[in-house]
CSV table of C-alpha atoms in Angstrom, one decimal:
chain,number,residue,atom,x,y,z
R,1,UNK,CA,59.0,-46.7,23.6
R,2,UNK,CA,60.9,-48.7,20.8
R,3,UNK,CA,58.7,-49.0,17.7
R,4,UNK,CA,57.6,-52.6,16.8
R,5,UNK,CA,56.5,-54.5,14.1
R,6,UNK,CA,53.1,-54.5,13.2
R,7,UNK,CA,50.7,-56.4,11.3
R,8,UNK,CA,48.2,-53.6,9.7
R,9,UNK,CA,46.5,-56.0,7.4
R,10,UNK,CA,46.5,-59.5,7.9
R,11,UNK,CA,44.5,-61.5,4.8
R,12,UNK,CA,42.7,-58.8,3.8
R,13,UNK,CA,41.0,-57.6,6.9
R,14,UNK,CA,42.2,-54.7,9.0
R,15,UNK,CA,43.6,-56.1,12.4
R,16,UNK,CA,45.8,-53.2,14.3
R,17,UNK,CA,46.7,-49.5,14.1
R,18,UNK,CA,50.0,-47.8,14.5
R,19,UNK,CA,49.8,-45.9,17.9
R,20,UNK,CA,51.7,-43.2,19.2
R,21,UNK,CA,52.0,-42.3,22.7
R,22,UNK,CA,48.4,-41.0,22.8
R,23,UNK,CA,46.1,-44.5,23.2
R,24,UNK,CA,43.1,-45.5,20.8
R,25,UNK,CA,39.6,-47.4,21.7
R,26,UNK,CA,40.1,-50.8,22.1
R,27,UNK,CA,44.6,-50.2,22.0
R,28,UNK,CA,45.0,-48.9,24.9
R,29,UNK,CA,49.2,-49.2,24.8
R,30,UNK,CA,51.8,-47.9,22.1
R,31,UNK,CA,53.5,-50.1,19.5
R,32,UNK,CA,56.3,-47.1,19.4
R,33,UNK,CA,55.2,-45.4,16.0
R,34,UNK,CA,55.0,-41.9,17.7
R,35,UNK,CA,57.1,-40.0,14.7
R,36,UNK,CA,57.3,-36.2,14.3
R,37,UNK,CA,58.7,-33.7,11.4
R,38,UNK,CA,60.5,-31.3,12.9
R,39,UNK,CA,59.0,-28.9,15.0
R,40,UNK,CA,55.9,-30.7,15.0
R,41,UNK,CA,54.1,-32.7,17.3
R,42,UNK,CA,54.8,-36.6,17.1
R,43,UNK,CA,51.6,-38.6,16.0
R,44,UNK,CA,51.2,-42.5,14.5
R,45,UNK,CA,53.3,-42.6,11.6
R,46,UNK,CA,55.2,-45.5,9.5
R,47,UNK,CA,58.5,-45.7,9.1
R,48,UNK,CA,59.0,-48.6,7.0
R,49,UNK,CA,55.9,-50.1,4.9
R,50,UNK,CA,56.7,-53.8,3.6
R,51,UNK,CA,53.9,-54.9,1.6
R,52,UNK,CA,54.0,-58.4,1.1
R,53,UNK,CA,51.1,-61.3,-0.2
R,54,UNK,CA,50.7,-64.9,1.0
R,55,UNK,CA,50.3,-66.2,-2.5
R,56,UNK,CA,53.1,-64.0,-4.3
R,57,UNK,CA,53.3,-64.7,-8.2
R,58,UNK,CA,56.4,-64.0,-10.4
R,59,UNK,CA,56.4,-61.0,-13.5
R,60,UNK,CA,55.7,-63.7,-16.0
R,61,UNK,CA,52.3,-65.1,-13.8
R,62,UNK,CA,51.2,-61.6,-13.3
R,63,UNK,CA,51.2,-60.5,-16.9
R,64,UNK,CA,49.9,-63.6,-18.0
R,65,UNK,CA,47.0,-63.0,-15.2
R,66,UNK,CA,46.7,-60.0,-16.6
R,67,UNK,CA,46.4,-60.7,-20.3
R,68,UNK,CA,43.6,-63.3,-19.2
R,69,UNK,CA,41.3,-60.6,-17.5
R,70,UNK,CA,42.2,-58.0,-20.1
R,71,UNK,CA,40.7,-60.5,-23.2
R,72,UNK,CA,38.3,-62.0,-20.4
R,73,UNK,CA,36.3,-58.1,-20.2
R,74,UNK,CA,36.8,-57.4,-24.2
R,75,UNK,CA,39.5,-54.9,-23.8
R,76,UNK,CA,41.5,-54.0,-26.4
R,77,UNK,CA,44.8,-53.5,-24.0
R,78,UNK,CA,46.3,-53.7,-20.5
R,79,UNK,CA,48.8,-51.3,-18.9
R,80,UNK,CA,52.4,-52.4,-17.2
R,81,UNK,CA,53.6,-50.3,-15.0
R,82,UNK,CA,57.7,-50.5,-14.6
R,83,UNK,CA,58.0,-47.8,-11.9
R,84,UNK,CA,56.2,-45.2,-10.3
R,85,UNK,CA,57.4,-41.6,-9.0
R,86,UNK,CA,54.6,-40.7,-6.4
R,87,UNK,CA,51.2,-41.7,-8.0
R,88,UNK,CA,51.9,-40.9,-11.8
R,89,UNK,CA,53.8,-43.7,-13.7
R,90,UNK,CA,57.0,-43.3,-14.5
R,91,UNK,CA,57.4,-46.2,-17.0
R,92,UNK,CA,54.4,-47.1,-18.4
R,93,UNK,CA,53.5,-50.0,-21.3
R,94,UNK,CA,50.5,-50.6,-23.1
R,95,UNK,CA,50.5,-54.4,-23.0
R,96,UNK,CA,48.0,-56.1,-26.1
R,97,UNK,CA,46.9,-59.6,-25.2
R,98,UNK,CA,46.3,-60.8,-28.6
R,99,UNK,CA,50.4,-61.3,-29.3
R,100,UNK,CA,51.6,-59.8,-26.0
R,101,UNK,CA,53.6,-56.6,-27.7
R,102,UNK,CA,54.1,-53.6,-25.4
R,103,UNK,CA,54.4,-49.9,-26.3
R,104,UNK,CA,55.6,-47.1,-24.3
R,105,UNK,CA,52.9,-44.3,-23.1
R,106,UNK,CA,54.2,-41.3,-22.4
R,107,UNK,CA,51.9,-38.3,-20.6
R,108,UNK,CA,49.5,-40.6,-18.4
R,109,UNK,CA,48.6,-40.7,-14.8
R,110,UNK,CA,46.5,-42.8,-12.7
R,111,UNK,CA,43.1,-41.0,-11.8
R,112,UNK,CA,42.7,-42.2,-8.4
R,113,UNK,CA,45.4,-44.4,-7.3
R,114,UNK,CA,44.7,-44.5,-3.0
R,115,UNK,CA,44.1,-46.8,-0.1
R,116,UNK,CA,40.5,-47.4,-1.6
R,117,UNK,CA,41.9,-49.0,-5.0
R,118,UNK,CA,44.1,-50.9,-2.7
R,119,UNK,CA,41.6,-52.2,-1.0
R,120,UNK,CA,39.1,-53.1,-3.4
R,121,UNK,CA,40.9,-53.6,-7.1
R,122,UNK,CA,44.1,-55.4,-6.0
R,123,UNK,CA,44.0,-59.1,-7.2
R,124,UNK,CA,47.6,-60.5,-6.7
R,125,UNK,CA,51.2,-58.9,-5.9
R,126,UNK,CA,54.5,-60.2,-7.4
R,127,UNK,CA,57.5,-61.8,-5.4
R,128,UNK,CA,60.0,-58.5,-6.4
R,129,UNK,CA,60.3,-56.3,-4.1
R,130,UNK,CA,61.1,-52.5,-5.0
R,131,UNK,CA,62.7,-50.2,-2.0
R,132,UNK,CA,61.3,-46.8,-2.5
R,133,UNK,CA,62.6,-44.0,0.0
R,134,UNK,CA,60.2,-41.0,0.7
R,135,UNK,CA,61.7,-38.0,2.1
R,136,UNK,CA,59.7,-35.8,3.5
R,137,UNK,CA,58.6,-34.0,7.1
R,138,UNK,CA,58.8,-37.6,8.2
R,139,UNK,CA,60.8,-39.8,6.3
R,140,UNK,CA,59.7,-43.1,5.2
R,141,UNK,CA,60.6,-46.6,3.4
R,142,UNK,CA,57.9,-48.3,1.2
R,143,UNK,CA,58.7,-52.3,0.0
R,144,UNK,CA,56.7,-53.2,-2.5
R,145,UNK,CA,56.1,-55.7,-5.1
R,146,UNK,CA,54.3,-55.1,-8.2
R,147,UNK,CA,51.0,-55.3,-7.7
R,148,UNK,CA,47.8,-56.3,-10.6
R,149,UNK,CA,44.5,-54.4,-9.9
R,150,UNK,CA,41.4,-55.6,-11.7
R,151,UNK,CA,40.6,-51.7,-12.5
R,152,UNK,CA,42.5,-48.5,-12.7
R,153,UNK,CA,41.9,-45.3,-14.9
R,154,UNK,CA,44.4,-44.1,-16.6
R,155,UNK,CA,44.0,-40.5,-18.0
R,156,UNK,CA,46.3,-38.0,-19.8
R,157,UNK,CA,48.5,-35.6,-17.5
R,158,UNK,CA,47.8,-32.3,-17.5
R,159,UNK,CA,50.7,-30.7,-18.9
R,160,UNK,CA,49.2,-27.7,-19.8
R,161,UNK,CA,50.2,-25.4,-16.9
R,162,UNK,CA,53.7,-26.3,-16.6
R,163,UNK,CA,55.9,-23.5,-17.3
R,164,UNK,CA,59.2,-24.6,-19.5
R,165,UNK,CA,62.2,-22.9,-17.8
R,166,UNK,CA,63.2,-19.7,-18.8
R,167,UNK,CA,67.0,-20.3,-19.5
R,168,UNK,CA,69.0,-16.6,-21.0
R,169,UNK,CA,71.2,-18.6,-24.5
R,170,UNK,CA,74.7,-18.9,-23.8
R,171,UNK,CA,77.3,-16.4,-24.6
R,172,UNK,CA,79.1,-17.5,-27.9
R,173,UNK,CA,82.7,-16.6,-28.2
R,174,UNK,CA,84.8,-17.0,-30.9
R,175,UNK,CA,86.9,-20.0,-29.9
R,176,UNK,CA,84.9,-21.2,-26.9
R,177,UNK,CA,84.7,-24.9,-28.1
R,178,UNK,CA,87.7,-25.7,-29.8
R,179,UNK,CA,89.6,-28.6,-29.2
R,180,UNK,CA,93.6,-28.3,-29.4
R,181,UNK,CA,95.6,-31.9,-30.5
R,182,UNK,CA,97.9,-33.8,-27.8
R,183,UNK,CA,96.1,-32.1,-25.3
């Protein structure tokens, strides 16, 4: 069956699966989103997410939202997230409300960035869609805005297992770098 488009989540309440070619209680046809890795059994599976809001608000709205609720709770700062690679920020900005400076964080990741945060902490999403290609066992297209969550923790990465790569120096010869003129 061809794969169709499907409304998951229509204002905030849960209103239809993806369904393979095995039926669900209460859907008992396919919408076509049977996908399989290889060598693996197909099962319900997304191939493009588009993540979209009713009310979208532009950069400026959302960091001024933001700002607002950051002052509103007594918080000394606010985070902006430019992008993301998986669930640890890639880009990411302390924001200070007082006079709206930013600084660069570097080592941070979210604690527990999943469906539940985007279910309960998301407050508004932006009208800029990002296209985001996952490659994987199944392969997969996520469009998304940026999004403002009333609450996410942000924690230092653990960087204290990861093993530097163990590169031999390079041989040095004598005149290995040297430029000749007119050439």
């Amino acid at each position: 069956m061809r794969a169709q488009p499907v409304n998951v989540i229509e204002k905030g309440v849960l209103t239809n699966y993806l369904v393979g070619r095995q039926p669900i209680r209460d859907f008992g046809a396919s919408n076509g989103h049977g996908r399989a890795a290889p060598a693996t059994p197909p099962g319900p599976n997304l191939g493009v997410l588009l993540l979209k809001s009713s009310e979208p608000k532009s950069l400026d709205e959302l960091k001024k939202t933001m700002m607002e609720k950051v002052s509103a709770e007594g918080q000394p700062f606010g985070y902006r997230v430019v992008t993301m690679g998986g669930t640890a920020p890639r880009l990411l900005y302390r924001v200070y409300p007082k006079d709206g400076h930013e600084e660069l964080v570097r080592g941070a990741v979210f604690s527990e960035l999943d469906v539940r945060a985007l279910r309960n902490d998301l407050s508004a999403a932006g009208n800029d869609p990002l296209v985001s290609n996952r490659l994987g066992g199944v392969s997969t297209t996520i469009i998304c805005p940026s999004l403002l969550f009333d609450e996410l923790e942000v924690k230092r990465a653990d960087t204290s297992k990861d093993k530097l790569p163990d590169y031999s120096a390079p041989p040095l010869e004598k005149n290995s770098f040297v430029a000749t003129k007119g050439e």
